[in-house]
GROMACS .gro file of C-alpha atoms in nm:
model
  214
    1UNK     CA    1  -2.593   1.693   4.953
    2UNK     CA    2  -2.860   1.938   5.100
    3UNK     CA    3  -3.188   1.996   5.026
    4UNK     CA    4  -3.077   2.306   4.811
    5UNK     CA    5  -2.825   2.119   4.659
    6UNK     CA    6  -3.062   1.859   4.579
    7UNK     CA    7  -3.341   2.067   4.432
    8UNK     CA    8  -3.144   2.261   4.218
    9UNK     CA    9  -2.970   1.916   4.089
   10UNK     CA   10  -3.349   1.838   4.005
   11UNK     CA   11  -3.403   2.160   3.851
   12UNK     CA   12  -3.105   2.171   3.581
   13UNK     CA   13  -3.168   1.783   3.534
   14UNK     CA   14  -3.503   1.855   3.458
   15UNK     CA   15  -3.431   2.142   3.220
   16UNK     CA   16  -3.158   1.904   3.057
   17UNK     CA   17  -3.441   1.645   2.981
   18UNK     CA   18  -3.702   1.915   2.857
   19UNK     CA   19  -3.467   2.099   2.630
   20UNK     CA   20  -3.284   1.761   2.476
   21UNK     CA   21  -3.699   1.677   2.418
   22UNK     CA   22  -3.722   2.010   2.213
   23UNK     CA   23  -3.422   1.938   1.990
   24UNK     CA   24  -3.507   1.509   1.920
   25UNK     CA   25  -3.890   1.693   1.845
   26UNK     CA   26  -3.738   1.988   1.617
   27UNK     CA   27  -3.520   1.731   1.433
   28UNK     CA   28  -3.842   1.572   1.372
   29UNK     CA   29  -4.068   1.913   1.237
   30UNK     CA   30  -3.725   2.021   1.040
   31UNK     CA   31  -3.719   1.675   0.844
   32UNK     CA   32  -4.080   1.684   0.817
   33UNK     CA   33  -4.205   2.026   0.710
   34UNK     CA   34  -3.819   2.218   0.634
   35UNK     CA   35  -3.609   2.441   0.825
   36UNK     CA   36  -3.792   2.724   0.629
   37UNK     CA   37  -4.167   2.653   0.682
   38UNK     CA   38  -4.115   2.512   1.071
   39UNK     CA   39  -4.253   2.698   1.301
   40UNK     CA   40  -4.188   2.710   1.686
   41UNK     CA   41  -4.557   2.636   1.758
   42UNK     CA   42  -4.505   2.279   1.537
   43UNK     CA   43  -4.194   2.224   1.745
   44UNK     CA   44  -4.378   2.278   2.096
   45UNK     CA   45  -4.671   2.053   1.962
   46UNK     CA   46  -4.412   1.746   1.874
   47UNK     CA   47  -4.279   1.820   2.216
   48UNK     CA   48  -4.580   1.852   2.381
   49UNK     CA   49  -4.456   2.121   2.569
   50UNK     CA   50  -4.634   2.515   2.531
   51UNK     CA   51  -4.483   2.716   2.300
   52UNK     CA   52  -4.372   2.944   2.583
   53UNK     CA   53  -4.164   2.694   2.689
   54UNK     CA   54  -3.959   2.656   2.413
   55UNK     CA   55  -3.929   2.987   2.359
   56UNK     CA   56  -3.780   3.032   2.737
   57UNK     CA   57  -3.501   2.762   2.580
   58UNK     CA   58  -3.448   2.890   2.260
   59UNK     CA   59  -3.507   3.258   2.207
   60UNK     CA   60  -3.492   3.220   1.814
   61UNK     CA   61  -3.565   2.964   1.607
   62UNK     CA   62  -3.222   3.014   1.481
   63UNK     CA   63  -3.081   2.944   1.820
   64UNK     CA   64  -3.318   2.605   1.801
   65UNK     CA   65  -3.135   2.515   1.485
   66UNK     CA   66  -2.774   2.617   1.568
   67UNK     CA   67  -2.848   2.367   1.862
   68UNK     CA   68  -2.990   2.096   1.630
   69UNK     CA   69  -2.680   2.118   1.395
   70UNK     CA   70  -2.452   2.085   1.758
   71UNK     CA   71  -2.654   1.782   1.847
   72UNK     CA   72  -2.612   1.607   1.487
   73UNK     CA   73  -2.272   1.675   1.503
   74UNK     CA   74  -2.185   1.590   1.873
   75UNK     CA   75  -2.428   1.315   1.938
   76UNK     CA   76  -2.515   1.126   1.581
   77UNK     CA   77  -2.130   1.189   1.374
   78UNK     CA   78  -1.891   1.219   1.646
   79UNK     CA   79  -1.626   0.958   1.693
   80UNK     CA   80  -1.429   0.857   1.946
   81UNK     CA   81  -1.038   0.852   1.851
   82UNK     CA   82  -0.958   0.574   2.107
   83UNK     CA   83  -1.164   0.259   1.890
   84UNK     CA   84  -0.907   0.366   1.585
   85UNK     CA   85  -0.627   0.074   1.510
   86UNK     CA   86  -0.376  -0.017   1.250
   87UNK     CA   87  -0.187   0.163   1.001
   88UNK     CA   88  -0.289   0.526   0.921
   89UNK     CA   89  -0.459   0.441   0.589
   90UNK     CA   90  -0.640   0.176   0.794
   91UNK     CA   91  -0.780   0.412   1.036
   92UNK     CA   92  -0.853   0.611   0.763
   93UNK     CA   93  -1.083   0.353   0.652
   94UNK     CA   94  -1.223   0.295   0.947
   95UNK     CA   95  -1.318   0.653   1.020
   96UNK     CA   96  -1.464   0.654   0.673
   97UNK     CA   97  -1.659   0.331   0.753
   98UNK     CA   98  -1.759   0.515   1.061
   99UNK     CA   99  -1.934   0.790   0.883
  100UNK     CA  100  -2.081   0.586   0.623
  101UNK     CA  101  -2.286   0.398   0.889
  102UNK     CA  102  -2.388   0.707   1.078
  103UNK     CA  103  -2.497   0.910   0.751
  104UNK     CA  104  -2.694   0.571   0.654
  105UNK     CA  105  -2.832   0.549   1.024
  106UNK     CA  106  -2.920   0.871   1.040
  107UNK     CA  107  -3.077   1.006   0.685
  108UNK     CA  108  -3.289   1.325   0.867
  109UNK     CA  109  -2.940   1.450   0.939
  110UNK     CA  110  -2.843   1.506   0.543
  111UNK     CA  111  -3.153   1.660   0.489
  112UNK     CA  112  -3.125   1.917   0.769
  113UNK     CA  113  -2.755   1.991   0.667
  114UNK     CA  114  -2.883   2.036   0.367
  115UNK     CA  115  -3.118   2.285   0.465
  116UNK     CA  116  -2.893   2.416   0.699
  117UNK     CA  117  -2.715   2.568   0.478
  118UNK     CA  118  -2.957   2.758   0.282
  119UNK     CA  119  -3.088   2.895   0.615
  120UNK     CA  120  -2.818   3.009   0.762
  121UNK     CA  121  -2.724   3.125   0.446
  122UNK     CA  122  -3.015   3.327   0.452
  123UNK     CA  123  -2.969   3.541   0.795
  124UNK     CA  124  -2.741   3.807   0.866
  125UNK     CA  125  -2.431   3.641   0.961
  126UNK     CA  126  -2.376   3.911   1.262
  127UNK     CA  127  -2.690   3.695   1.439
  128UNK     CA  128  -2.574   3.355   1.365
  129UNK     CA  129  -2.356   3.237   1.642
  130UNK     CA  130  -2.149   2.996   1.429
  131UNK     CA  131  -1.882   2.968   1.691
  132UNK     CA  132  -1.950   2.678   1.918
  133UNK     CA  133  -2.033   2.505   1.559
  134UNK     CA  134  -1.748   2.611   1.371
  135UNK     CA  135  -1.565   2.446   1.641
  136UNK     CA  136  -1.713   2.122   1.642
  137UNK     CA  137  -1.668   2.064   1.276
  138UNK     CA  138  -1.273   2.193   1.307
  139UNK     CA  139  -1.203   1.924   1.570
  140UNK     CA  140  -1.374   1.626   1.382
  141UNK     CA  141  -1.123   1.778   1.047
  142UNK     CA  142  -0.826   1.805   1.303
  143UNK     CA  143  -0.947   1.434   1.389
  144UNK     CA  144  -0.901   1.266   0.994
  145UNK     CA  145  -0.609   1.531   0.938
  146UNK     CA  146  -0.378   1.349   1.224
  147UNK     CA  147  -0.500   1.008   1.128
  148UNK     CA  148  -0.332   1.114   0.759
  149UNK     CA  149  -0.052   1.229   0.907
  150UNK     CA  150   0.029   0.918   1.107
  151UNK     CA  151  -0.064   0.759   0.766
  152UNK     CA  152   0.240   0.956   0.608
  153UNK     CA  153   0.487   0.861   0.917
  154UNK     CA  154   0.434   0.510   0.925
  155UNK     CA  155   0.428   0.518   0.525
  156UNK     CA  156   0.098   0.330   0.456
  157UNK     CA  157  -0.022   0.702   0.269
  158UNK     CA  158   0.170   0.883   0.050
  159UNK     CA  159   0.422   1.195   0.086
  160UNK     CA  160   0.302   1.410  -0.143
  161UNK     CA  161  -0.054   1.468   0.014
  162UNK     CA  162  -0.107   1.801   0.205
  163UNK     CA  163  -0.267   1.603   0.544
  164UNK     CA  164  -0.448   1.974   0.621
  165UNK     CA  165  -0.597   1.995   0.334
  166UNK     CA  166  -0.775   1.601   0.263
  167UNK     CA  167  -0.843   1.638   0.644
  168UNK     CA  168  -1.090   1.952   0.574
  169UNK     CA  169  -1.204   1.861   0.246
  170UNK     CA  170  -1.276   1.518   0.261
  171UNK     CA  171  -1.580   1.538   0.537
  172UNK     CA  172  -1.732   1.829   0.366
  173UNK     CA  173  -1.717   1.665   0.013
  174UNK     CA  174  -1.827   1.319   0.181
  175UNK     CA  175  -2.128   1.559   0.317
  176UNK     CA  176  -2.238   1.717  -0.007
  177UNK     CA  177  -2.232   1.416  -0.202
  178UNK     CA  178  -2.441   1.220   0.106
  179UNK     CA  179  -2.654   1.564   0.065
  180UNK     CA  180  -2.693   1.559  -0.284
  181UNK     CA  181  -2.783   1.212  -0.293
  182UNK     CA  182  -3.015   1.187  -0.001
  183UNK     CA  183  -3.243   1.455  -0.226
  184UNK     CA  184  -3.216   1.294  -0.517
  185UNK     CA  185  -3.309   0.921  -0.400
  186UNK     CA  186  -3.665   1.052  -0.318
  187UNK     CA  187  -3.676   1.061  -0.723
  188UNK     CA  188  -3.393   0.812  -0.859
  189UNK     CA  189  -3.492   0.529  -0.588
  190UNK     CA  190  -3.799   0.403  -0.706
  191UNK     CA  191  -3.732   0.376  -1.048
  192UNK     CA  192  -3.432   0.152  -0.982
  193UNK     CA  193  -3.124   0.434  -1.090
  194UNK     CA  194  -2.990   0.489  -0.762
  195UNK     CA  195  -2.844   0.317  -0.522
  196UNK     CA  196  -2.730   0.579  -0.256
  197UNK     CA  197  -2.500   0.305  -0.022
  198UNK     CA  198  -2.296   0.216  -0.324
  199UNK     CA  199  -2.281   0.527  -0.457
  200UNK     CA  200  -2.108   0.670  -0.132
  201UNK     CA  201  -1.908   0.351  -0.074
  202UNK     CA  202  -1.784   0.440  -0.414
  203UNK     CA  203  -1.669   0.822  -0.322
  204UNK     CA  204  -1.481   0.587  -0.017
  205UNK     CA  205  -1.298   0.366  -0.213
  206UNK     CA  206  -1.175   0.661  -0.427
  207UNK     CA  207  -1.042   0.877  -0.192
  208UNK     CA  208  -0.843   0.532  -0.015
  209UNK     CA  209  -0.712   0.435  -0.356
  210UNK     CA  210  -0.579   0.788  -0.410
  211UNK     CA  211  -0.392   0.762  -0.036
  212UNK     CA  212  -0.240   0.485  -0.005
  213UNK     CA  213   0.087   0.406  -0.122
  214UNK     CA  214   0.184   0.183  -0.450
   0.00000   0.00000   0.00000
């Protein structure tokens, strides 16, 4: 490698490390003070970075959160299709298992998905750039919809499910109800009428029940 070569490997690393900063410290402002009320300035103080240099990252803070909600989804929810085993309704399970852990692991993310939605929901959809995200939450449905159709082949879930549709219903509603509950606890928790891993483990059991075959 030359000298060039080698500099410029230094460079992008370097602008890998400082922008991947940005995002763990806007995760951080976003759970703390709401999509809404964040403002770049908090996000270059939690980064200790100037302002300027966020901005030269992220142009918007739109762009900043588009990248967040890649990051959540990429990094902190992915899956990898390889560690699946068994039957189809197994894997089913275990995919469900999978996303149980990572929504309890990783609680910020329900509350920025949460908030996510309102925001984007907010801006004029010709400046959100929903592509590269769109995408990422298509491949994790296209994921759970083969796992159900395996399920249907090898006759562990039942024929008269639509695979398509449980495969892009069953994250979202798994999502909203995580969501829902994630607000709620705040209030519910400490007086003892919640009990938010039990509650989801429920939603789990349901949708396996309603699966598998007799």
């Amino acid at each position: 490698m030359s000298a060039k070569d080698k500099r410029e490997k230094e460079r992008l690393e370097g602008i890998n490390r400082r922008t991947k900063e940005v995002v763990e410290a806007a995760k951080i402002v976003f759970s703390e003070k709401s999509i809404e009320k964040a403002t770049m300035q908090d996000i270059a103080l939690k980064a200790e970075v100037g302002v300027a240099s966020v901005y030269r990252y992220y142009a918007t803070k739109l762009d900043l959160v588009m990248e967040v909600a890649l990051d959540y989804w990429e990094n902190d929810f992915s899956y990898e299709p390889a560690l699946l085993v068994g039957t189809g309704i197994e894997q089913t399970s275990q995919m469900m298992d999978h996303l149980l852990i990572k929504l309890k692991s990783h609680p910020t993310m329900l509350v920025f998905m949460e908030q996510f939605d309102a925001f984007i929901s907010s801006c004029e959809k010709e400046q959100v750039p929903l592509e590269s995200y769109e995408k990422m939450i298509t491949n994790n449905n296209a994921l759970i919809t083969g796992i159900i159709e395996k399920g249907i082949q090898d006759g562990s879930i039942r024929v008269d499910v639509n695979a398509e549709e449980i495969g892009n219903t069953c994250v979202e509603l798994l999502l909203s109800l995580a969501q829902k509950i994630a607000l709620r606890e705040q209030v519910l928790k400490p007086m003892g009428l919640i009990d938010p891993s039990a509650t989801i483990d429920v939603y789990k059991q349901m949708l396996i029940k309603y699966l598998e075959t007799a």
